[in-house]
C-alpha positions as CSV (number, residue, x, y, z in Angstrom):
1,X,84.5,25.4,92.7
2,X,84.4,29.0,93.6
3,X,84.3,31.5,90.6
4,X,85.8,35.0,91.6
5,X,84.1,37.8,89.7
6,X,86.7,41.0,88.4
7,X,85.6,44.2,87.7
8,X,85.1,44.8,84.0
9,X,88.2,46.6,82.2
10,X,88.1,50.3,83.0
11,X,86.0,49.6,86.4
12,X,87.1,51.0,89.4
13,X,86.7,48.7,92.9
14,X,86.2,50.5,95.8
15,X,86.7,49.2,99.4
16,X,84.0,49.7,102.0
17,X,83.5,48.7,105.1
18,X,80.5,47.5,107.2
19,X,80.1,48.9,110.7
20,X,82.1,47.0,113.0
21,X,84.5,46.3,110.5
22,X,87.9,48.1,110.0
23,X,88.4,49.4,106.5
24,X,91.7,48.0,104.9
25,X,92.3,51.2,102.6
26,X,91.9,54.5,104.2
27,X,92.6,57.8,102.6
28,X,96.1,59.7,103.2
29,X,95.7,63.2,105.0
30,X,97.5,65.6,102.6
31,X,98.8,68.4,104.6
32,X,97.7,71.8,103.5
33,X,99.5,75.3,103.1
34,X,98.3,79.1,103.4
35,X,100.0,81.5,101.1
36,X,99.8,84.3,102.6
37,X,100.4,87.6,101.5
38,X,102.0,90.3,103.7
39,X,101.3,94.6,103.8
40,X,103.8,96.8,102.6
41,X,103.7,100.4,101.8
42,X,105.5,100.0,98.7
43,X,102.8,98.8,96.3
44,X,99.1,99.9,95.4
45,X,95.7,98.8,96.0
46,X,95.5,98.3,92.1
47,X,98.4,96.1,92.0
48,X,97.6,94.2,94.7
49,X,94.0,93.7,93.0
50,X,96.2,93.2,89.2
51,X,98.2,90.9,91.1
52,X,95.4,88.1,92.5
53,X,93.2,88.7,89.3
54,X,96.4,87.6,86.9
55,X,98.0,84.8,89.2
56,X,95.0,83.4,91.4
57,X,92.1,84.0,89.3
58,X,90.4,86.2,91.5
59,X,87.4,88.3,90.3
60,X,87.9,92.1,90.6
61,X,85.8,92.5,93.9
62,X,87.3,89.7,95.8
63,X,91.2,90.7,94.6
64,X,89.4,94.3,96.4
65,X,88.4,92.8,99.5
66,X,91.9,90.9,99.7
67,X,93.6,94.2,98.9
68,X,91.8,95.9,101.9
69,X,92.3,92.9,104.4
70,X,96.2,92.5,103.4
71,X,96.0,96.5,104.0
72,X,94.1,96.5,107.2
73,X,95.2,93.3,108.6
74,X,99.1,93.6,107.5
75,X,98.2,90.0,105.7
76,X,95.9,88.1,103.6
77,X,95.7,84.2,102.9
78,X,95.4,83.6,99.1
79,X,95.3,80.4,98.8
80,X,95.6,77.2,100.9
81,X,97.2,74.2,98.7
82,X,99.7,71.5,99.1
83,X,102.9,72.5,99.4
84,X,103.9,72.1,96.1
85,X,101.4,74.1,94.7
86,X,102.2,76.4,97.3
87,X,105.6,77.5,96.6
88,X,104.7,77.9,92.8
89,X,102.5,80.4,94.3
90,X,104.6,82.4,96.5
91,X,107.2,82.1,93.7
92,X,104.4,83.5,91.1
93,X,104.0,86.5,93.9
94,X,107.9,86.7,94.4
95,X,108.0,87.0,90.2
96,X,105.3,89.6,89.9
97,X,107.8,92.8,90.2
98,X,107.5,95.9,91.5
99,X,104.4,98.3,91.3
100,X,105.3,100.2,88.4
101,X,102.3,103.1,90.0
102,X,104.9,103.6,93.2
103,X,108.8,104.9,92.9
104,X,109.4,103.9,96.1
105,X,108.2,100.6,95.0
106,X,111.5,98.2,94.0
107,X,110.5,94.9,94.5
108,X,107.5,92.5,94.7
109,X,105.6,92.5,97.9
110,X,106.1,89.7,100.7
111,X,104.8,86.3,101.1
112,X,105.1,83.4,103.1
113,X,103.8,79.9,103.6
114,X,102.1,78.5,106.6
115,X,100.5,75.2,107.7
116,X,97.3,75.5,107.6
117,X,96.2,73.3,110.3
């Protein structure tokens, strides 16, 4: 008689394998997304810094150094996610409005998602 032992109620079980041995679970790649956030000339360093600090978190310096790269560079990446979470994000950019600072200003400022691989 063989006894098979469970894991105890709330346990996890885990598969591992031993070398020379092919796992039977393996983990799912989830593809990953930049946001990325394009230049314009129609909205401010301080929105751009008001912007990341209120949707992404940022702290004041990084939103800075983002500001400067998406004005140097003509684009920033501000954050890489799945794809879901991704288009929340540019949506969340896309909802932010105009720079109330610029009149030439009408809109929100561009972004985009990439793969990231």
């Amino acid at each position: 008689m063989t006894l098979e032992r469970k894991p105890a109620a709330g346990a996890s079980t885990q598969t591992t394998a031993s070398p020379g041995v092919e796992a039977t679970e393996r983990e799912e790649h989830v593809p990953q997304f930049h946001v990325v956030l394009l230049d314009d000339d129609t909205h401010s360093y301080e929105y751009v810094i008001e912007m990341l600090t209120k949707l992404f978190a940022y702290s004041a310096t990084d939103a800075f150094r983002r500001a400067v790269e998406v004005d140097t560079q003509g684009r920033t990446i501000v954050i890489t996610c799945e794809l879901p979470h991704a288009e929340f994000a540019r949506n969340q950019i896309h909802q932010f409005g105009a720079d109330w600072r610029m009149e030439v200003s009408t809109g929100p400022m561009g972004a985009v998602i990439e793969p990231a691989s």
